[in-house]
Tab-separated table of C-alpha atoms and ligand atoms in Angstrom:
chain	number	residue	atom	x	y	z
A	1	MET	CA	0.112	0.322	0.092
A	2	SER	CA	2.087	3.706	-0.788
A	3	ASP	CA	1.989	6.303	1.912
A	4	ILE	CA	-0.910	7.742	0.130
A	5	GLN	CA	-3.227	5.223	0.413
A	6	ALA	CA	-1.869	5.149	3.715
A	7	ILE	CA	-3.013	9.008	4.955
A	8	GLU	CA	-6.236	7.681	3.181
A	9	ARG	CA	-6.662	4.930	4.851
A	10	GLN	CA	-6.687	7.267	8.047
A	11	ILE	CA	-8.589	10.150	7.520
A	12	LEU	CA	-11.531	8.076	6.212
A	13	ASP	CA	-11.263	5.783	9.526
A	14	ALA	CA	-10.846	9.214	11.411
A	15	ILE	CA	-13.930	10.644	9.345
A	16	ALA	CA	-16.643	7.640	9.619
A	17	SER	CA	-14.971	7.703	13.678
A	18	ALA	CA	-16.347	10.946	14.219
A	19	THR	CA	-19.383	10.994	16.639
A	20	ASP	CA	-20.955	14.220	16.371
A	21	GLU	CA	-20.981	17.387	14.609
A	22	ALA	CA	-18.091	19.248	16.828
A	23	ALA	CA	-15.413	15.414	16.482
A	24	LEU	CA	-16.184	16.124	12.538
A	25	GLU	CA	-15.014	19.511	12.381
A	26	ALA	CA	-12.129	18.718	14.193
A	27	VAL	CA	-11.555	15.838	12.266
A	28	ARG	CA	-11.620	18.546	8.881
A	29	VAL	CA	-9.378	21.365	10.350
A	30	SER	CA	-6.588	18.263	10.600
A	31	VAL	CA	-7.044	17.877	6.671
A	32	LEU	CA	-8.712	20.347	5.143
A	33	GLY	CA	-7.360	23.558	7.696
A	34	LYS	CA	-5.091	26.247	6.969
A	35	LYS	CA	-2.443	23.562	8.620
A	36	GLY	CA	-4.167	20.059	8.091
A	37	SER	CA	-2.329	17.309	6.765
A	38	ILE	CA	-4.117	17.032	3.397
A	39	SER	CA	-2.838	21.047	2.761
A	40	GLU	CA	0.584	20.737	3.244
A	41	LEU	CA	0.749	17.838	1.028
A	42	LEU	CA	-0.515	20.346	-1.506
A	43	LYS	CA	1.690	23.005	-0.262
A	44	SER	CA	5.078	21.085	-0.247
A	45	LEU	CA	4.107	20.222	-4.992
A	46	GLY	CA	5.251	24.545	-4.978
A	47	GLY	CA	8.395	22.886	-4.401
A	48	MET	CA	8.415	19.835	-6.424
A	49	THR	CA	9.808	19.135	-10.049
A	50	PRO	CA	8.056	19.339	-13.027
A	51	ASP	CA	7.530	15.767	-12.904
A	52	GLU	CA	7.102	14.607	-9.761
A	53	ARG	CA	4.377	17.685	-9.508
A	54	LYS	CA	3.047	15.688	-12.083
A	55	VAL	CA	2.671	13.126	-11.028
A	56	ASN	CA	1.462	14.006	-7.073
A	57	GLY	CA	-1.007	16.580	-7.980
A	58	PRO	CA	-3.632	14.030	-9.062
A	59	LEU	CA	-2.644	11.960	-5.648
A	60	PHE	CA	-2.636	15.232	-3.132
A	61	ASN	CA	-5.878	16.945	-4.873
A	62	GLY	CA	-7.785	13.682	-5.668
A	63	LEU	CA	-7.409	12.580	-1.808
A	64	ARG	CA	-8.098	15.829	-1.117
A	65	ASP	CA	-11.806	15.309	-2.926
A	66	ARG	CA	-12.337	12.593	-1.178
A	67	ALA	CA	-11.069	13.096	1.913
A	68	ALA	CA	-13.662	16.475	1.743
A	69	ALA	CA	-16.742	14.371	0.161
A	70	ALA	CA	-16.163	11.617	2.808
A	71	ILE	CA	-16.921	15.284	5.256
A	72	ALA	CA	-19.769	15.858	4.020
A	73	ALA	CA	-21.194	12.777	3.227
A	74	ARG	CA	-21.019	12.376	7.275
A	75	LYS	CA	-21.930	16.032	8.179
A	76	THR	CA	-25.231	14.469	6.851
A	77	VAL	CA	-25.455	11.440	8.339
A	78	LEU	CA	-24.534	13.114	11.920
A	79	GLU	CA	-27.230	15.572	11.378
A	80	GLU	CA	-30.130	13.128	10.807
A	81	GLU	CA	-29.093	11.378	13.323
A	82	ALA	CA	-29.265	14.682	15.421
A	83	LEU	CA	-32.071	15.669	14.174
A	84	ASN	CA	-33.616	11.995	14.503
A	85	ALA	CA	-33.104	11.963	18.356
A	86	ARG	CA	-33.713	15.663	18.956
A	87	LEU	CA	-37.481	14.368	17.738
A	88	ALA	CA	-37.241	11.442	19.562
A	89	PHE	CA	-36.292	13.545	22.915
A	90	GLU	CA	-39.329	16.258	21.518
A	91	ARG	CA	-41.837	14.293	20.864
A	92	VAL	CA	-45.592	15.260	22.530
A	93	ASP	CA	-47.539	12.266	23.945
A	94	ILE	CA	-50.617	12.919	22.948
A	95	THR	CA	-52.030	10.708	24.426
A	96	LEU	CA	-51.154	12.082	27.976
A	97	PRO	CA	-54.122	13.547	30.202
A	98	ALA	CA	-54.639	17.085	30.186
A	99	ARG	CA	-52.226	19.079	32.730
A	100	PRO	CA	-53.228	19.840	36.695
A	101	GLU	CA	-55.731	22.912	37.042
A	102	PRO	CA	-53.895	25.339	37.897
A	103	SER	CA	-53.556	25.544	41.989
A	104	GLY	CA	-53.207	29.312	42.909
A	105	SER	CA	-56.423	31.170	43.970
A	106	VAL	CA	-58.233	35.165	43.461
A	107	HIS	CA	-58.332	35.840	46.147
A	108	PRO	CA	-62.179	37.576	47.298
A	109	VAL	CA	-60.983	41.112	48.055
A	110	SER	CA	-59.395	41.341	44.661
A	111	GLN	CA	-62.148	39.839	42.725
A	112	ALA	CA	-64.605	41.894	44.489
A	113	LEU	CA	-62.034	45.091	43.129
A	114	ASP	CA	-62.419	43.406	39.651
A	115	GLU	CA	-66.109	43.041	39.837
A	116	VAL	CA	-66.716	46.706	41.565
A	117	THR	CA	-64.571	48.266	37.971
A	118	ALA	CA	-66.062	45.709	35.673
A	119	ILE	CA	-69.398	47.421	36.569
A	120	PHE	CA	-68.788	50.571	36.841
A	121	ALA	CA	-66.651	50.428	33.290
A	122	ASP	CA	-69.844	48.920	31.642
A	123	LEU	CA	-71.186	51.744	33.315
A	124	GLY	CA	-69.321	54.753	31.286
A	125	PHE	CA	-66.716	55.096	34.078
A	126	ALA	CA	-62.800	55.215	33.159
A	127	VAL	CA	-60.346	53.942	36.037
A	128	ALA	CA	-58.174	56.772	37.702
A	129	GLU	CA	-55.152	55.382	39.713
A	130	GLY	CA	-53.119	57.463	43.071
A	131	PRO	CA	-50.479	56.125	45.229
A	132	ASP	CA	-50.517	54.607	48.005
A	133	VAL	CA	-48.573	57.553	49.955
A	134	GLU	CA	-49.693	60.708	49.159
A	135	PHE	CA	-49.153	64.484	50.222
A	136	ASP	CA	-51.025	65.907	53.009
A	137	ASP	CA	-52.378	68.433	50.857
A	138	TYR	CA	-54.219	65.636	48.391
A	139	ASN	CA	-55.534	63.769	51.243
A	140	PHE	CA	-56.718	66.773	53.142
A	141	THR	CA	-56.352	70.074	52.226
A	142	ARG	CA	-57.254	70.091	48.729
A	143	LEU	CA	-60.686	68.282	50.088
A	144	ASN	CA	-61.359	71.015	52.000
A	145	ILE	CA	-60.515	69.867	55.127
A	146	PRO	CA	-57.369	71.576	55.950
A	147	PRO	CA	-54.774	71.240	58.455
A	148	ASP	CA	-56.238	71.032	62.439
A	149	HIS	CA	-59.659	70.744	61.222
A	150	PRO	CA	-61.654	68.214	63.128
A	151	ALA	CA	-61.808	65.753	60.830
A	152	ARG	CA	-59.031	65.118	60.345
A	153	GLN	CA	-59.499	63.033	63.341
A	154	MET	CA	-61.915	61.469	61.737
A	155	HIS	CA	-59.048	59.161	59.684
A	156	ASP	CA	-56.718	58.341	62.426
A	157	THR	CA	-53.468	58.651	59.612
A	158	PHE	CA	-50.326	56.996	59.765
A	159	TYR	CA	-47.968	59.738	58.938
A	160	VAL	CA	-44.693	59.532	56.969
A	161	ALA	CA	-41.551	60.616	58.063
A	162	LYS	CA	-41.686	64.498	57.437
A	163	GLN	CA	-39.534	65.445	54.293
A	164	ALA	CA	-36.811	68.232	53.658
A	165	ASP	CA	-38.993	70.643	52.430
A	166	GLY	CA	-41.425	70.267	56.328
A	167	SER	CA	-44.402	69.141	54.390
A	168	ARG	CA	-45.742	65.495	54.787
A	169	HIS	CA	-46.674	62.509	53.136
A	170	VAL	CA	-49.324	59.891	55.089
A	171	LEU	CA	-50.697	56.466	53.575
A	172	ARG	CA	-53.453	57.679	51.951
A	173	THR	CA	-56.494	57.026	54.288
A	174	HIS	CA	-59.134	57.677	51.460
A	175	THR	CA	-59.623	57.106	47.532
A	176	SER	CA	-60.262	60.597	47.661
A	177	PRO	CA	-57.470	62.197	47.275
A	178	VAL	CA	-57.714	60.675	43.179
A	179	GLN	CA	-60.531	63.650	42.621
A	180	VAL	CA	-57.985	65.775	43.112
A	181	ARG	CA	-54.720	64.654	41.499
A	182	THR	CA	-58.071	63.878	38.375
A	183	MET	CA	-60.155	66.859	38.075
A	184	LEU	CA	-56.046	68.281	38.109
A	185	LYS	CA	-54.934	66.944	35.213
A	186	GLN	CA	-58.428	66.211	33.133
A	187	LYS	CA	-60.718	69.237	32.485
A	188	PRO	CA	-65.168	68.061	32.740
A	189	PRO	CA	-66.888	66.109	31.823
A	190	ILE	CA	-65.104	64.267	34.193
A	191	ARG	CA	-66.611	60.365	35.089
A	192	ILE	CA	-63.965	57.892	36.901
A	193	ILE	CA	-64.253	55.565	39.097
A	194	SER	CA	-60.727	54.146	41.200
A	195	PRO	CA	-60.214	51.117	43.411
A	196	GLY	CA	-57.095	50.756	46.227
A	197	ARG	CA	-55.601	50.197	49.278
A	198	THR	CA	-56.534	52.489	51.821
A	199	TYR	CA	-55.087	52.164	54.711
A	200	ARG	CA	-56.095	54.364	58.886
A	201	VAL	CA	-54.771	52.831	62.449
A	202	ASP	CA	-58.039	50.180	63.387
A	203	SER	CA	-58.020	47.142	63.914
A	204	ASP	CA	-61.429	44.712	65.174
A	205	ALA	CA	-63.396	42.454	63.036
A	206	THR	CA	-64.867	45.174	60.830
A	207	HIS	CA	-62.251	47.679	60.676
A	208	SER	CA	-58.648	46.820	59.730
A	209	PRO	CA	-55.585	48.769	59.141
A	210	MET	CA	-54.641	48.493	55.134
A	211	PHE	CA	-58.582	48.181	53.647
A	212	HIS	CA	-59.303	49.112	50.364
A	213	GLN	CA	-62.092	50.866	48.443
A	214	PHE	CA	-63.299	52.412	45.514
A	215	GLU	CA	-64.208	56.140	44.361
A	216	GLY	CA	-66.236	56.915	41.675
A	217	LEU	CA	-66.321	61.247	40.781
A	218	VAL	CA	-68.471	62.759	37.461
A	219	ILE	CA	-68.329	66.229	36.748
A	220	ASP	CA	-70.259	67.886	33.885
A	221	GLU	CA	-72.822	71.044	33.864
A	222	VAL	CA	-75.939	69.168	34.729
A	223	THR	CA	-75.172	65.989	37.250
A	224	HIS	CA	-77.020	65.838	40.289
A	225	LEU	CA	-78.467	63.107	43.576
A	226	GLY	CA	-80.226	61.783	40.920
A	227	HIS	CA	-78.052	60.543	38.454
A	228	LEU	CA	-75.774	59.604	41.680
A	229	LYS	CA	-78.679	57.346	42.985
A	230	TRP	CA	-79.500	55.663	39.978
A	231	VAL	CA	-75.463	54.290	39.355
A	232	LEU	CA	-75.167	53.067	42.830
A	233	GLU	CA	-78.583	51.605	42.533
A	234	GLU	CA	-77.189	50.241	38.925
A	235	PHE	CA	-73.714	49.690	40.864
A	236	CYS	CA	-75.863	47.097	43.634
A	237	LYS	CA	-78.348	44.751	41.148
A	238	ALA	CA	-75.198	44.359	39.296
A	239	PHE	CA	-72.639	43.814	42.182
A	240	PHE	CA	-75.614	41.103	44.444
A	241	GLU	CA	-76.595	39.708	41.287
A	242	VAL	CA	-80.615	40.780	42.216
A	243	ASP	CA	-83.545	42.243	40.137
A	244	LYS	CA	-84.439	44.566	42.443
A	245	VAL	CA	-82.830	46.288	45.492
A	246	GLU	CA	-83.976	49.324	47.646
A	247	MET	CA	-81.814	52.153	48.660
A	248	ARG	CA	-82.309	54.524	52.065
A	249	ALA	CA	-80.282	57.845	51.454
A	250	ARG	CA	-79.534	59.558	55.296
A	251	PRO	CA	-77.802	63.597	55.910
A	252	SER	CA	-74.291	62.916	56.647
A	253	PHE	CA	-71.306	64.663	56.949
A	254	PHE	CA	-68.212	64.870	55.086
A	255	PRO	CA	-65.785	68.402	54.135
A	256	PHE	CA	-65.182	67.787	50.518
A	257	THR	CA	-69.427	67.533	49.645
A	258	GLU	CA	-72.172	69.274	50.010
A	259	PRO	CA	-74.193	67.761	50.612
A	260	SER	CA	-73.569	64.851	51.423
A	261	VAL	CA	-75.369	60.987	51.674
A	262	GLU	CA	-75.149	58.162	52.959
A	263	TRP	CA	-76.295	55.386	51.271
A	264	ASP	CA	-77.832	51.809	52.961
A	265	LEU	CA	-79.813	49.063	50.985
A	266	ARG	CA	-82.824	47.440	52.271
A	267	CYS	CA	-81.963	43.923	53.096
A	268	ASP	CA	-83.049	40.776	55.492
A	269	ARG	CA	-80.891	38.755	57.591
A	270	SER	CA	-83.348	36.452	58.632
A	271	GLY	CA	-82.509	32.895	58.794
A	272	GLY	CA	-78.835	33.069	58.343
A	273	GLN	CA	-78.209	34.542	55.026
A	274	ILE	CA	-78.189	38.608	53.588
A	275	LYS	CA	-80.837	38.846	51.071
A	276	PHE	CA	-81.372	42.227	49.029
A	277	GLY	CA	-85.062	43.852	47.924
A	278	ALA	CA	-86.674	43.087	51.538
A	279	GLY	CA	-86.480	43.071	54.897
A	280	ASN	CA	-86.720	45.260	57.377
A	281	ASP	CA	-82.808	45.692	57.537
A	282	TRP	CA	-80.797	48.305	56.284
A	283	LEU	CA	-77.362	47.556	55.256
A	284	GLU	CA	-73.795	50.792	55.041
A	285	LEU	CA	-73.415	51.111	51.092
A	286	ALA	CA	-71.363	54.370	50.652
A	287	GLY	CA	-70.708	57.755	51.551
A	288	SER	CA	-71.401	60.335	48.504
A	289	GLY	CA	-72.513	64.079	47.579
A	290	MET	CA	-72.652	67.065	45.882
A	291	VAL	CA	-68.695	67.935	45.323
A	292	HIS	CA	-68.000	71.910	47.333
A	293	PRO	CA	-67.235	74.089	45.454
A	294	ARG	CA	-64.657	74.584	47.524
A	295	VAL	CA	-62.865	71.533	46.556
A	296	LEU	CA	-63.866	71.997	42.906
A	297	GLU	CA	-62.019	75.686	42.801
A	298	MET	CA	-59.411	74.590	45.030
A	299	CYS	CA	-58.812	71.780	42.052
A	300	GLY	CA	-58.466	74.149	39.052
A	301	ILE	CA	-62.085	73.410	38.188
A	302	ASP	CA	-65.188	76.823	37.732
A	303	SER	CA	-67.514	76.560	40.224
A	304	THR	CA	-69.741	78.540	38.412
A	305	LYS	CA	-70.262	76.382	35.384
A	306	TYR	CA	-69.252	72.485	36.872
A	307	GLN	CA	-71.616	70.562	39.281
A	308	GLY	CA	-71.290	66.502	39.928
A	309	TYR	CA	-71.357	64.364	42.591
A	310	ALA	CA	-68.859	62.122	43.983
A	311	PHE	CA	-69.557	59.033	46.402
A	312	GLY	CA	-66.258	56.638	47.943
A	313	GLY	CA	-66.816	52.617	49.502
A	314	GLY	CA	-65.363	50.143	51.274
A	315	ILE	CA	-64.519	47.056	48.961
A	316	ASP	CA	-63.898	44.722	52.030
A	317	ARG	CA	-67.012	44.828	53.136
A	318	LEU	CA	-68.700	43.888	49.774
A	319	ALA	CA	-66.512	41.234	49.766
A	320	MET	CA	-67.379	40.114	53.211
A	321	LEU	CA	-70.808	41.010	52.545
A	322	LYS	CA	-71.253	38.487	49.116
A	323	TYR	CA	-68.744	36.615	50.109
A	324	GLY	CA	-70.284	35.769	53.537
A	325	ILE	CA	-66.889	36.311	55.649
A	326	PRO	CA	-67.550	37.389	59.423
A	327	ASP	CA	-64.270	38.891	60.227
A	328	ILE	CA	-62.545	41.032	57.640
A	329	ARG	CA	-58.825	40.071	59.547
A	330	SER	CA	-59.315	36.141	57.486
A	331	PHE	CA	-58.425	38.498	54.522
A	332	PHE	CA	-55.190	38.738	55.326
A	333	GLU	CA	-54.484	36.117	57.667
A	334	SER	CA	-52.830	33.477	54.784
A	335	ASP	CA	-54.393	30.869	55.854
A	336	LEU	CA	-54.132	28.308	53.223
A	337	ARG	CA	-56.858	26.465	53.230
A	338	TRP	CA	-59.338	29.760	54.189
A	339	LEU	CA	-57.398	30.944	50.602
A	340	ARG	CA	-58.631	27.550	48.624
A	341	HIS	CA	-62.005	27.719	50.257
A	342	TYR	CA	-62.947	31.416	49.504
A	343	GLY	CA	-60.747	32.005	46.227
A	344	PHE	CA	-62.030	32.656	42.651
A	345	ALA	CA	-60.596	30.476	39.847
A	346	ALA	CA	-57.620	32.379	38.559
A	347	LEU	CA	-57.376	33.957	34.851
A	348	ASP	CA	-61.896	33.551	35.319
A	349	LEU	CA	-62.040	37.153	34.831
A	350	PRO	CA	-65.424	39.413	36.154
A	351	THR	CA	-67.739	40.319	33.373
A	352	LEU	CA	-70.831	41.721	33.469
A	353	ASP	CA	-72.237	39.308	29.915
A	354	GLY	CA	-70.081	35.931	31.312
A	355	GLY	CA	-70.674	36.513	34.649
A	356	LEU	CA	-69.410	38.394	37.613
A	357	SER	CA	-68.740	34.998	40.549
A	358	ARG	CA	-69.470	32.335	39.398
B	401	FA5	C1	-64.277	58.263	53.267
B	401	FA5	O1	-63.372	57.269	53.253
B	401	FA5	C2	-65.401	58.767	52.069
B	401	FA5	N1	-63.887	59.788	51.091
B	401	FA5	C3	-66.218	58.289	50.768
B	401	FA5	C4	-66.617	59.623	50.611
B	401	FA5	C5	-66.048	59.624	49.086
B	401	FA5	C6	-67.829	60.184	50.745
B	401	FA5	C7	-66.785	60.818	48.262
B	401	FA5	C8	-68.057	61.196	49.598
B	401	FA5	C9	-67.359	61.379	48.701
B	401	FA5	P1	-65.851	56.700	55.712
B	401	FA5	O2	-64.517	57.286	56.266
B	401	FA5	O3	-66.736	56.548	55.841
B	401	FA5	O4	-65.303	57.326	53.976
B	401	FA5	O5	-65.305	55.634	54.711
B	401	FA5	C10	-65.772	55.056	53.402
B	401	FA5	C11	-66.154	53.123	53.850
B	401	FA5	O6	-64.263	52.445	54.103
B	401	FA5	C12	-66.664	52.953	54.915
B	401	FA5	O7	-68.440	52.751	54.635
B	401	FA5	C13	-66.025	51.073	54.890
B	401	FA5	O8	-66.591	50.504	54.289
B	401	FA5	C14	-64.497	51.409	54.854
B	401	FA5	N2	-63.898	51.619	56.127
B	401	FA5	C15	-63.484	52.670	56.019
B	401	FA5	N3	-62.703	52.506	57.532
B	401	FA5	C16	-62.233	50.941	57.617
B	401	FA5	C17	-61.478	49.792	57.524
B	401	FA5	N4	-60.328	50.169	59.134
B	401	FA5	N5	-61.387	48.711	57.551
B	401	FA5	C18	-61.884	48.429	56.648
B	401	FA5	N6	-63.438	49.561	56.414
B	401	FA5	C19	-63.307	50.573	56.309
């Protein structure tokens, strides 16, 4: 066997025994690369006599062509093998049972918050938001509750450390500062709903230091308390999923509304269950009133031209009523068994046509 045949055998063996594409590439570089064995042979032609070149040229070139062809053929085989291995590994077994149900659930307060938002969105209200840490000015002063006003005591405020300029931030005690934020940046007509977290130094079976409120605000030239009553009635029917409700208005006081009205809902608590629209009990629903002209002016709105109403209520309390939860503190105890029992299916967003809480 000539030297060239021996070299060729060696090269073909190395190609055949390359078990993956990286090993084959290493063989290719060692043979056909710049300093590969065949490349060196081809380079040596330059130093040969014309007669030697005539004999060796076709030998070396033939060797290079056969080696290149063997590498290409092996590469195709290895690529196919790799693809087959991947297909076998990634195979989908369509006979397997469906994935188990997701084990997380939606908290009843989030559920109630989504329901409130869906109902008011359907009534044409846009969702507005504000921060949990609020300016004292927006939480109180521009809502007609100046410093030292006795109404500040009604709120049991969590204060945040004083700022460099002496001003104070608070954890917002209600969602009403979103009224201020909205009026400062938007001209009437305004129609917003703002659900969110609120904070007060308060804790018992019906009071939590962190709780949730929803705030509504409508400002235009003609809106009046009759519109407010209709909106709240429609809200109650949709939220409690009943055809009929009866509401009672009570005179009240909020510094930011004049007149101020609190609304109760007729209900029946006999028989251990709460029913709406009948019975002799009344359930506190929301505070409300016509936005005080002074608030409109402090928020840059001409009170001689515009008027409107605002309302606000507690979302945790609504969730307690609707889902029969007696103690507000259980919302925040993170008890997994409780959450599994009272939680709602994840990804099942409440909508008016698809059903709110089913
Ligand atoms: C207010 O906070 C007014 N901002 C509501 C308002 C808005 C009136 C717009 C007029 C116009 P009040 O302090 O009554 O009002 O609180 C409203 C509701 O928040 C209460 O009815 C109750 O449902 C809920 N709430 C208040 N404190 C707590 C608490 N510590 N834990 C749970 N819910 C609470």
